[in-house]
Tab-separated table of C-alpha atoms in Angstrom:
chain	number	residue	atom	x	y	z
A	1	GLU	CA	0.000	0.000	0.000
A	2	ILE	CA	1.221	3.499	-0.851
A	3	LEU	CA	0.291	6.241	1.566
A	4	VAL	CA	0.575	10.012	1.397
A	5	CYS	CA	2.844	11.745	3.908
A	6	PRO	CA	0.795	13.770	6.416
A	7	ARG	CA	3.391	16.557	6.541
A	8	PRO	CA	2.113	20.085	5.816
A	9	LEU	CA	3.529	22.044	2.888
A	10	ALA	CA	4.072	25.696	2.210
A	11	CYS	CA	4.792	25.444	-1.489
A	12	PRO	CA	7.315	28.020	-2.745
A	13	GLY	CA	6.859	29.378	-6.224
A	14	LYS	CA	3.126	28.733	-6.455
A	15	MET	CA	1.632	31.908	-7.874
A	16	ALA	CA	-1.307	33.380	-6.052
A	17	ALA	CA	-4.198	34.692	-8.112
A	18	ALA	CA	-3.173	37.989	-9.618
A	19	GLU	CA	-5.104	40.882	-11.028
A	20	PRO	CA	-3.927	42.846	-14.061
A	21	GLY	CA	-2.689	46.361	-13.509
A	22	PRO	CA	0.344	48.329	-12.321
A	23	ALA	CA	0.412	46.621	-8.940
A	24	ALA	CA	0.551	43.117	-10.392
A	25	GLN	CA	3.775	41.281	-9.602
A	26	GLU	CA	5.621	38.627	-11.582
A	27	PRO	CA	5.310	35.121	-10.087
A	28	ASP	CA	8.136	33.857	-7.916
A	29	MET	CA	10.350	31.165	-9.401
A	30	LEU	CA	10.870	27.897	-7.615
A	31	MET	CA	13.934	27.876	-5.392
A	32	LEU	CA	16.771	25.582	-6.420
A	33	LYS	CA	16.363	23.041	-3.657
A	34	SER	CA	15.256	19.437	-3.556
A	35	TYR	CA	11.956	18.075	-2.277
A	36	PRO	CA	10.978	14.531	-1.299
A	37	LEU	CA	8.755	12.779	-3.830
A	38	LEU	CA	8.770	9.129	-2.741
A	39	LYS	CA	9.856	7.766	0.646
A	40	PHE	CA	9.379	4.624	2.741
A	41	GLU	CA	7.880	4.462	6.202
A	42	GLY	CA	7.362	1.961	9.014
A	43	PRO	CA	8.730	-1.539	9.572
A	44	GLN	CA	7.052	-2.703	6.347
A	45	GLU	CA	8.751	0.151	4.465
A	46	LYS	CA	5.571	1.160	2.702
A	47	PRO	CA	6.178	3.526	-0.223
A	48	VAL	CA	4.877	7.007	0.505
A	49	LEU	CA	4.112	9.779	-1.967
A	50	CYS	CA	5.155	13.030	-0.319
A	51	PRO	CA	3.042	16.199	-0.704
A	52	GLU	CA	6.144	18.412	-0.901
A	53	GLY	CA	7.249	16.889	-4.180
A	54	LEU	CA	3.734	16.458	-5.566
A	55	ALA	CA	2.901	20.098	-4.900
A	56	ILE	CA	6.085	21.309	-6.608
A	57	LEU	CA	5.234	19.234	-9.673
A	58	ALA	CA	1.628	20.432	-9.697
A	59	THR	CA	2.722	24.072	-10.058
A	60	LEU	CA	4.456	23.387	-13.379
A	61	PRO	CA	2.673	23.968	-16.683
A	62	GLY	CA	3.833	21.725	-19.487
A	63	PRO	CA	5.953	20.582	-21.073
A	64	ILE	CA	7.986	18.683	-18.468
A	65	LEU	CA	11.554	17.525	-19.213
A	66	PRO	CA	12.355	14.756	-16.679
A	67	ILE	CA	15.863	13.362	-16.062
A	68	ALA	CA	16.352	10.511	-13.555
A	69	PHE	CA	19.683	9.661	-11.906
A	70	VAL	CA	19.812	5.971	-10.959
A	71	GLY	CA	22.520	3.339	-10.486
A	72	ASP	CA	24.923	2.065	-7.876
A	73	GLY	CA	24.633	3.291	-4.307
A	74	ARG	CA	27.322	5.769	-3.184
A	75	SER	CA	28.424	6.376	-6.791
A	76	GLY	CA	27.883	10.129	-6.832
A	77	LYS	CA	24.382	10.351	-8.312
A	78	SER	CA	23.382	13.214	-5.999
A	79	PHE	CA	26.596	15.072	-6.835
A	80	LEU	CA	25.961	14.847	-10.579
A	81	ALA	CA	22.276	15.711	-10.195
A	82	SER	CA	23.250	18.784	-8.170
A	83	LYS	CA	25.762	19.786	-10.840
A	84	LEU	CA	22.909	19.787	-13.338
A	85	VAL	CA	20.537	22.047	-11.392
A	86	GLY	CA	22.765	23.883	-8.884
A	87	GLU	CA	25.511	23.060	-6.408
A	88	GLY	CA	24.214	21.541	-3.176
A	89	THR	CA	20.648	21.051	-4.416
A	90	PHE	CA	20.583	17.395	-3.362
A	91	PRO	CA	22.096	16.286	-0.022
A	92	GLN	CA	25.449	14.506	-0.221
A	93	ASP	CA	28.046	13.038	2.149
A	94	ASP	CA	30.780	10.417	2.136
A	95	SER	CA	29.203	7.889	4.507
A	96	ALA	CA	28.870	4.222	3.504
A	97	THR	CA	25.080	4.214	3.918
A	98	ALA	CA	22.740	5.720	1.340
A	99	VAL	CA	22.024	9.448	1.524
A	100	THR	CA	19.035	9.291	-0.830
A	101	GLU	CA	16.151	6.994	0.030
A	102	GLY	CA	13.339	6.764	-2.459
A	103	ILE	CA	13.262	9.748	-4.825
A	104	ASP	CA	13.982	13.446	-4.351
A	105	ILE	CA	13.219	16.006	-7.055
A	106	ALA	CA	14.367	19.473	-8.023
A	107	VAL	CA	12.919	21.801	-10.650
A	108	VAL	CA	14.414	24.373	-12.994
A	109	GLN	CA	11.687	26.432	-14.620
A	110	SER	CA	12.554	27.416	-18.155
A	111	HIS	CA	11.299	27.503	-21.700
A	112	PRO	CA	10.605	25.669	-23.898
A	113	GLY	CA	10.213	23.181	-21.048
A	114	HIS	CA	10.604	22.816	-17.292
A	115	LEU	CA	13.508	20.593	-16.224
A	116	VAL	CA	12.590	18.077	-13.500
A	117	VAL	CA	15.533	16.152	-12.033
A	118	LEU	CA	14.882	12.966	-10.049
A	119	ASP	CA	17.621	11.798	-7.677
A	120	CYS	CA	16.822	8.133	-7.051
A	121	GLU	CA	18.158	5.836	-4.366
A	122	GLY	CA	20.986	3.563	-5.397
A	123	GLY	CA	21.082	-0.189	-5.701
A	124	ASN	CA	23.964	-2.651	-5.408
A	125	ASN	CA	24.867	-1.282	-1.949
A	126	ALA	CA	25.419	-3.814	0.856
A	127	MET	CA	24.835	-1.103	3.479
A	128	SER	CA	21.368	-0.031	2.264
A	129	LYS	CA	18.162	-1.499	0.871
A	130	SER	CA	16.774	-0.717	-2.563
A	131	HIS	CA	13.148	-0.729	-3.706
A	132	ASN	CA	11.897	-1.737	-7.143
A	133	ILE	CA	9.101	0.854	-7.146
A	134	VAL	CA	11.815	3.477	-7.633
A	135	THR	CA	12.728	1.794	-10.922
A	136	VAL	CA	9.089	1.708	-12.041
A	137	VAL	CA	8.598	5.420	-11.349
A	138	GLY	CA	11.874	6.286	-13.082
A	139	ALA	CA	10.955	4.194	-16.128
A	140	LEU	CA	7.529	5.805	-16.456
A	141	ILE	CA	8.551	9.420	-15.860
A	142	ALA	CA	12.095	10.033	-17.128
A	143	THR	CA	12.817	10.699	-20.795
A	144	ALA	CA	16.549	10.630	-20.000
A	145	LEU	CA	17.865	7.936	-17.635
A	146	VAL	CA	21.347	8.452	-16.177
A	147	PHE	CA	22.817	5.201	-14.836
A	148	VAL	CA	25.814	6.061	-12.623
A	149	THR	CA	28.529	3.668	-11.522
A	150	ASP	CA	31.680	4.475	-9.566
A	151	GLY	CA	35.266	4.185	-10.761
A	152	LYS	CA	34.925	1.810	-13.700
A	153	ALA	CA	32.429	0.050	-15.953
A	154	SER	CA	32.418	-3.244	-14.075
A	155	GLU	CA	30.453	-6.375	-14.844
A	156	SER	CA	28.503	-5.841	-11.617
A	157	ALA	CA	27.417	-2.424	-12.929
A	158	VAL	CA	26.180	-3.987	-16.167
A	159	GLU	CA	24.307	-6.595	-14.124
A	160	ALA	CA	22.790	-3.876	-11.916
A	161	LEU	CA	21.536	-2.016	-14.990
A	162	ALA	CA	20.009	-5.209	-16.387
A	163	HIS	CA	18.395	-6.004	-13.027
A	164	MET	CA	16.858	-2.543	-12.998
A	165	LEU	CA	15.417	-3.155	-16.465
A	166	GLU	CA	14.019	-6.499	-15.317
A	167	GLU	CA	12.155	-4.727	-12.533
A	168	ARG	CA	10.329	-2.768	-15.194
A	169	ALA	CA	8.379	-5.988	-15.760
A	170	MET	CA	5.957	-4.527	-13.199
A	171	ILE	CA	4.849	-2.277	-16.085
A	172	LYS	CA	2.410	-4.258	-18.214
A	173	CYS	CA	1.552	-3.191	-21.757
A	174	ASP	CA	-1.268	-5.748	-22.163
A	175	GLY	CA	-0.972	-5.537	-25.941
A	176	THR	CA	-1.645	-1.797	-26.144
A	177	GLY	CA	0.172	1.303	-25.031
A	178	SER	CA	3.928	1.718	-24.889
A	179	LEU	CA	6.633	3.325	-22.811
A	180	HIS	CA	7.810	6.691	-24.107
A	181	ALA	CA	11.161	6.811	-25.859
A	182	GLN	CA	13.874	7.029	-23.212
A	183	SER	CA	17.600	7.705	-23.620
A	184	LEU	CA	20.230	5.891	-21.528
A	185	PHE	CA	23.379	7.593	-20.272
A	186	PHE	CA	25.855	5.075	-18.838
A	187	VAL	CA	28.127	7.267	-16.698
A	188	VAL	CA	31.333	6.195	-14.964
A	189	ASN	CA	31.743	8.781	-12.215
A	190	GLN	CA	35.180	9.428	-10.688
A	191	ASN	CA	36.570	7.428	-13.571
A	192	ARG	CA	39.972	5.798	-13.038
A	193	LEU	CA	40.480	4.077	-16.416
A	194	ARG	CA	40.800	5.009	-20.087
A	195	TYR	CA	37.735	4.271	-22.215
A	196	SER	CA	36.935	4.917	-25.844
A	197	GLU	CA	33.723	6.683	-26.851
A	198	ASP	CA	32.174	3.394	-28.003
A	199	ALA	CA	32.948	1.594	-24.725
A	200	LEU	CA	29.289	0.768	-24.087
A	201	GLU	CA	28.941	-0.791	-27.542
A	202	GLN	CA	32.042	-2.891	-26.893
A	203	ILE	CA	30.625	-3.981	-23.530
A	204	LEU	CA	27.314	-4.997	-25.086
A	205	ALA	CA	28.982	-6.808	-27.991
A	206	ALA	CA	31.446	-8.766	-25.837
A	207	ASP	CA	31.308	-12.559	-26.213
A	208	HIS	CA	30.389	-14.136	-22.860
A	209	ASP	CA	28.451	-17.086	-21.467
A	210	GLN	CA	24.712	-17.283	-22.055
A	211	ASP	CA	23.695	-15.531	-18.826
A	212	ARG	CA	25.856	-12.511	-19.505
A	213	LYS	CA	24.791	-12.508	-23.159
A	214	ASP	CA	21.147	-12.395	-22.039
A	215	ILE	CA	21.940	-9.408	-19.833
A	216	ARG	CA	23.501	-7.552	-22.753
A	217	ASP	CA	20.638	-8.454	-25.084
A	218	LEU	CA	18.173	-7.002	-22.577
A	219	ILE	CA	20.023	-3.681	-22.446
A	220	SER	CA	20.453	-3.565	-26.236
A	221	SER	CA	16.788	-4.313	-26.904
A	222	THR	CA	15.617	-1.704	-24.394
A	223	TYR	CA	17.784	1.133	-25.716
A	224	SER	CA	18.600	1.376	-29.425
A	225	PRO	CA	22.125	2.561	-30.389
A	226	ASP	CA	20.911	6.089	-31.069
A	227	ARG	CA	19.368	6.248	-27.577
A	228	ARG	CA	22.295	5.061	-25.491
A	229	GLY	CA	25.694	6.549	-24.755
A	230	PHE	CA	28.781	6.109	-22.598
A	231	PHE	CA	30.323	8.941	-20.588
A	232	THR	CA	33.117	9.280	-18.067
A	233	VAL	CA	33.474	11.984	-15.413
A	234	PRO	CA	36.785	12.180	-13.512
A	235	ALA	CA	37.114	13.349	-9.911
A	236	ASP	CA	36.334	17.053	-9.614
A	237	THR	CA	39.993	17.691	-8.652
A	238	LYS	CA	41.209	16.509	-12.082
A	239	PRO	CA	42.056	19.085	-14.770
A	240	ASP	CA	39.701	17.575	-17.351
A	241	PHE	CA	36.696	17.469	-15.019
A	242	GLU	CA	34.976	20.593	-16.393
A	243	ALA	CA	35.366	19.522	-20.022
A	244	LYS	CA	33.962	16.052	-19.337
A	245	TRP	CA	31.123	17.407	-17.213
A	246	THR	CA	30.224	20.030	-19.822
A	247	GLU	CA	29.985	17.332	-22.489
A	248	LEU	CA	27.654	15.235	-20.318
A	249	HIS	CA	25.624	18.285	-19.263
A	250	ASP	CA	25.016	19.408	-22.844
A	251	ARG	CA	24.044	15.935	-24.030
A	252	LEU	CA	21.659	15.542	-21.100
A	253	ARG	CA	19.890	18.801	-21.837
A	254	ASP	CA	19.501	17.781	-25.475
A	255	ALA	CA	18.148	14.335	-24.554
A	256	ALA	CA	15.648	15.603	-21.958
A	257	THR	CA	12.635	15.708	-24.256
A	258	PRO	CA	9.081	16.545	-23.139
A	259	LEU	CA	7.263	13.780	-21.298
A	260	LYS	CA	4.321	12.615	-23.402
A	261	MET	CA	1.296	10.423	-22.923
A	262	GLY	CA	0.420	9.385	-26.446
A	263	LYS	CA	0.875	12.652	-28.376
A	264	LEU	CA	0.041	14.845	-25.385
A	265	TRP	CA	2.760	16.901	-23.739
A	266	MET	CA	2.173	16.432	-20.040
A	267	SER	CA	1.990	19.210	-17.468
A	268	GLY	CA	3.130	18.919	-13.868
A	269	ALA	CA	-0.431	18.392	-12.672
A	270	GLN	CA	-0.818	15.513	-15.130
A	271	VAL	CA	2.419	13.941	-13.856
A	272	VAL	CA	0.966	14.118	-10.346
A	273	HIS	CA	-2.197	12.378	-11.614
A	274	MET	CA	0.014	9.710	-13.197
A	275	LEU	CA	1.961	9.121	-9.960
A	276	GLN	CA	-1.266	8.804	-8.005
A	277	GLU	CA	-2.623	6.347	-10.560
A	278	ILE	CA	0.621	4.345	-10.330
A	279	GLU	CA	-0.017	4.237	-6.574
A	280	ARG	CA	-3.535	2.927	-7.094
A	281	LEU	CA	-2.535	0.309	-9.672
A	282	LEU	CA	0.406	-1.031	-7.668
A	283	THR	CA	-1.640	-1.167	-4.482
A	284	LYS	CA	-4.541	-2.988	-6.131
A	285	HIS	CA	-2.861	-5.136	-8.785
A	286	GLY	CA	0.873	-5.161	-8.049
A	287	LYS	CA	1.583	-3.939	-11.575
A	288	VAL	CA	1.074	-0.855	-13.735
A	289	SER	CA	-1.108	-1.281	-16.818
A	290	LEU	CA	-0.126	1.241	-19.491
A	291	PRO	CA	-3.548	1.286	-21.210
A	292	THR	CA	-5.217	2.044	-17.870
A	293	LEU	CA	-2.619	4.695	-17.115
A	294	HIS	CA	-3.107	6.289	-20.539
A	295	ARG	CA	-6.883	6.426	-20.157
A	296	HIS	CA	-6.622	7.943	-16.695
A	297	VAL	CA	-4.133	10.657	-17.603
A	298	ILE	CA	-5.643	11.615	-20.958
A	299	LEU	CA	-9.313	11.504	-19.922
A	300	ASP	CA	-9.237	12.569	-16.278
A	301	GLY	CA	-6.063	14.645	-16.341
A	302	TRP	CA	-6.413	16.445	-19.658
A	303	LEU	CA	-9.646	16.107	-21.663
A	304	ARG	CA	-12.067	16.925	-18.848
A	305	PRO	CA	-10.070	19.896	-17.507
A	306	THR	CA	-9.539	21.149	-21.081
A	307	ILE	CA	-13.265	21.097	-21.813
A	308	SER	CA	-13.866	23.040	-18.599
A	309	GLN	CA	-11.206	25.561	-19.588
A	310	VAL	CA	-12.722	26.038	-23.029
A	311	LEU	CA	-16.194	26.592	-21.620
A	312	GLY	CA	-14.916	28.781	-18.791
A	313	SER	CA	-12.888	31.007	-21.111
A	314	ARG	CA	-15.696	31.284	-23.693
A	315	MET	CA	-13.208	30.061	-26.281
A	316	ASP	CA	-15.859	27.649	-27.582
A	317	LYS	CA	-17.924	30.661	-28.703
A	318	LEU	CA	-14.866	32.288	-30.230
A	319	LEU	CA	-13.861	29.186	-32.191
A	320	GLU	CA	-17.331	28.895	-33.737
A	321	SER	CA	-16.236	31.710	-36.069
A	322	PHE	CA	-13.442	29.582	-37.609
A	323	ASN	CA	-13.435	26.538	-39.839
A	324	GLU	CA	-11.105	23.543	-39.515
A	325	ASP	CA	-8.720	24.837	-42.190
A	326	GLU	CA	-8.249	28.104	-40.311
A	327	LEU	CA	-7.698	26.350	-36.984
A	328	ALA	CA	-5.130	24.077	-38.620
A	329	GLN	CA	-3.145	27.193	-39.503
A	330	GLN	CA	-2.911	28.542	-35.960
A	331	ARG	CA	0.376	30.373	-35.415
A	332	VAL	CA	1.846	33.125	-33.315
A	333	GLY	CA	2.408	36.528	-34.894
A	334	GLN	CA	1.107	40.070	-35.230
A	335	VAL	CA	-2.590	40.975	-35.134
A	336	VAL	CA	-3.658	44.404	-36.418
A	337	SER	CA	-6.959	46.208	-35.768
A	338	LYS	CA	-8.447	49.393	-34.306
A	339	CYS	CA	-7.756	49.973	-30.610
A	340	THR	CA	-10.941	50.309	-28.538
A	341	GLU	CA	-9.177	52.501	-25.964
A	342	CYS	CA	-7.088	55.056	-27.907
A	343	GLY	CA	-8.768	54.740	-31.299
A	344	THR	CA	-5.519	54.096	-33.206
A	345	GLU	CA	-6.198	52.505	-36.607
A	346	GLU	CA	-4.137	49.542	-37.825
A	347	ALA	CA	-2.565	49.112	-34.391
A	348	SER	CA	-0.721	45.962	-33.310
A	349	GLY	CA	-2.419	44.325	-30.323
A	350	TRP	CA	-4.871	41.592	-29.290
A	351	LEU	CA	-8.334	40.877	-27.925
A	352	ASP	CA	-9.161	41.118	-24.234
A	353	PRO	CA	-10.084	37.536	-23.203
A	354	ASP	CA	-12.809	38.824	-20.862
A	355	ILE	CA	-14.695	41.316	-23.047
A	356	ASP	CA	-13.490	40.526	-26.604
A	357	ASP	CA	-12.479	44.153	-27.236
A	358	PHE	CA	-9.252	44.861	-29.145
A	359	PHE	CA	-6.522	46.948	-27.488
A	360	CYS	CA	-3.171	48.003	-28.927
A	361	GLU	CA	0.091	46.959	-27.301
A	362	ASP	CA	0.750	50.465	-25.952
A	363	CYS	CA	-2.591	50.470	-24.129
A	364	TRP	CA	-1.984	46.970	-22.802
A	365	ARG	CA	1.296	48.198	-21.322
A	366	LYS	CA	-0.601	50.936	-19.526
A	367	PHE	CA	-3.311	48.573	-18.269
A	368	SER	CA	-1.014	45.724	-17.223
A	369	PRO	CA	2.684	46.537	-17.431
A	370	LYS	CA	3.998	43.308	-15.857
A	371	VAL	CA	1.612	40.414	-16.455
A	372	LEU	CA	-1.021	39.395	-19.008
A	373	LYS	CA	-3.953	37.012	-18.811
A	374	CYS	CA	-3.776	33.898	-20.970
A	375	GLY	CA	-6.840	33.561	-23.184
A	376	PHE	CA	-6.926	29.816	-22.642
A	377	CYS	CA	-5.879	28.896	-19.093
A	378	ASN	CA	-6.883	32.303	-17.609
A	379	GLY	CA	-3.630	32.381	-15.655
A	380	PHE	CA	-1.495	35.523	-15.320
A	381	HIS	CA	2.043	35.373	-16.719
A	382	PRO	CA	4.915	37.812	-17.400
A	383	TRP	CA	4.818	39.374	-20.854
A	384	ILE	CA	7.883	37.450	-22.059
A	385	ARG	CA	6.194	34.107	-21.316
A	386	GLY	CA	3.463	34.404	-23.921
A	387	ARG	CA	2.662	35.259	-27.541
A	388	VAL	CA	-0.278	36.524	-29.612
A	389	GLU	CA	-2.000	33.804	-31.660
A	390	GLN	CA	-3.337	35.002	-35.026
A	391	VAL	CA	-6.505	32.901	-35.369
A	392	THR	CA	-7.973	33.565	-31.921
A	393	LYS	CA	-6.325	37.044	-31.879
A	394	MET	CA	-5.567	36.588	-28.187
A	395	TRP	CA	-2.434	36.494	-26.043
A	396	HIS	CA	-1.711	32.995	-24.702
A	397	CYS	CA	1.018	31.756	-22.373
A	398	MET	CA	3.752	29.651	-23.983
A	399	ASP	CA	2.744	26.580	-22.029
A	400	CYS	CA	-0.796	26.596	-23.433
A	401	LEU	CA	0.468	27.306	-26.940
A	402	MET	CA	2.788	24.307	-26.760
A	403	GLN	CA	0.050	22.090	-25.314
A	404	LEU	CA	-2.133	23.114	-28.273
A	405	GLY	CA	0.671	22.204	-30.671
A	406	ILE	CA	1.269	25.743	-31.916
A	407	ASP	CA	4.855	26.501	-32.893
A	408	ILE	CA	6.566	29.330	-31.030
A	409	ASP	CA	9.388	31.473	-32.319
A	410	VAL	CA	11.190	32.406	-29.097
A	411	ALA	CA	12.849	35.311	-30.927
A	412	LEU	CA	9.520	37.093	-31.424
């Protein structure tokens, strides 16, 4: 059974309802610190979803770019995860027992997507227990999986990676549904040996007995050659540390693609729904059914709220004026009309989402110099985090535009 931690939460970075006008303030950004997402409690070590982490995720509009650090215990996963989001974000020490139990998360809000880093407990550590639910959550959420081992690419590390993949058997496809495409980064931290760039391919192609061949076949079949890579990071006292870390950092940011359910880019709230559904499925059935998970997230977490948003924003009435061909051509750009306020002809601006009147950009800057109201989600966002869409002739936040599949030129 998975419980929810009873601890209270004061969630930083969650924007209170704002009103347009000179006094409106830009929303606070999330602090660069880690929050517990999954822990274990009691003598039975029941997995516990923690409200701190869930609430942080729920504040994030889509898309979400999740990276999970997994692998051997005491191999430096928390150190590397902290390097990605900010020094000291995840707790670290040099004790023999595990520092991270379960999963901690940290968030970096950015565009075109919000980076979510998961620091997962390690396996293959005689001093600490490991839990297979951590693997299931990492497999379902992360689009980039960083497997970290310490010192060298040992056979035990390859076996640990294969064992982690075997634990994903708790995820059942039942003939429909599929796991999202996930990239594997095999990282030797505090590397002590010389490796070539194709070291992982050599490891997987090595001729061994049947058991070790099966292990390598499992890894190869899970991650295609274009979705797996081998990286080494020396001790941070070595002169080539920064160059090696920069290479890994850049490749990670490129590989962290938006988390999708089907063709839907997921928001933080939808990820929370997914985690809670994983809880329900594991508690009731001991496995996660992807078709059930898909139906829950898409229907309950997206379609129903979207319909409510459309009706609440009166966008359904607005869209009645357009045919399918016009809606298929939705794009951001300039809209020109007569300003209701100052009377300027051929002025660049957009419609007010509340009253459908057109105002020029200069008047908007007088009305609401810091934030604007999204015509779809009705949330208030800084000017730089939205664009005018030419079919609806309204200003929408970038997150809604991306969820609607409308391309954004960030240079505009």
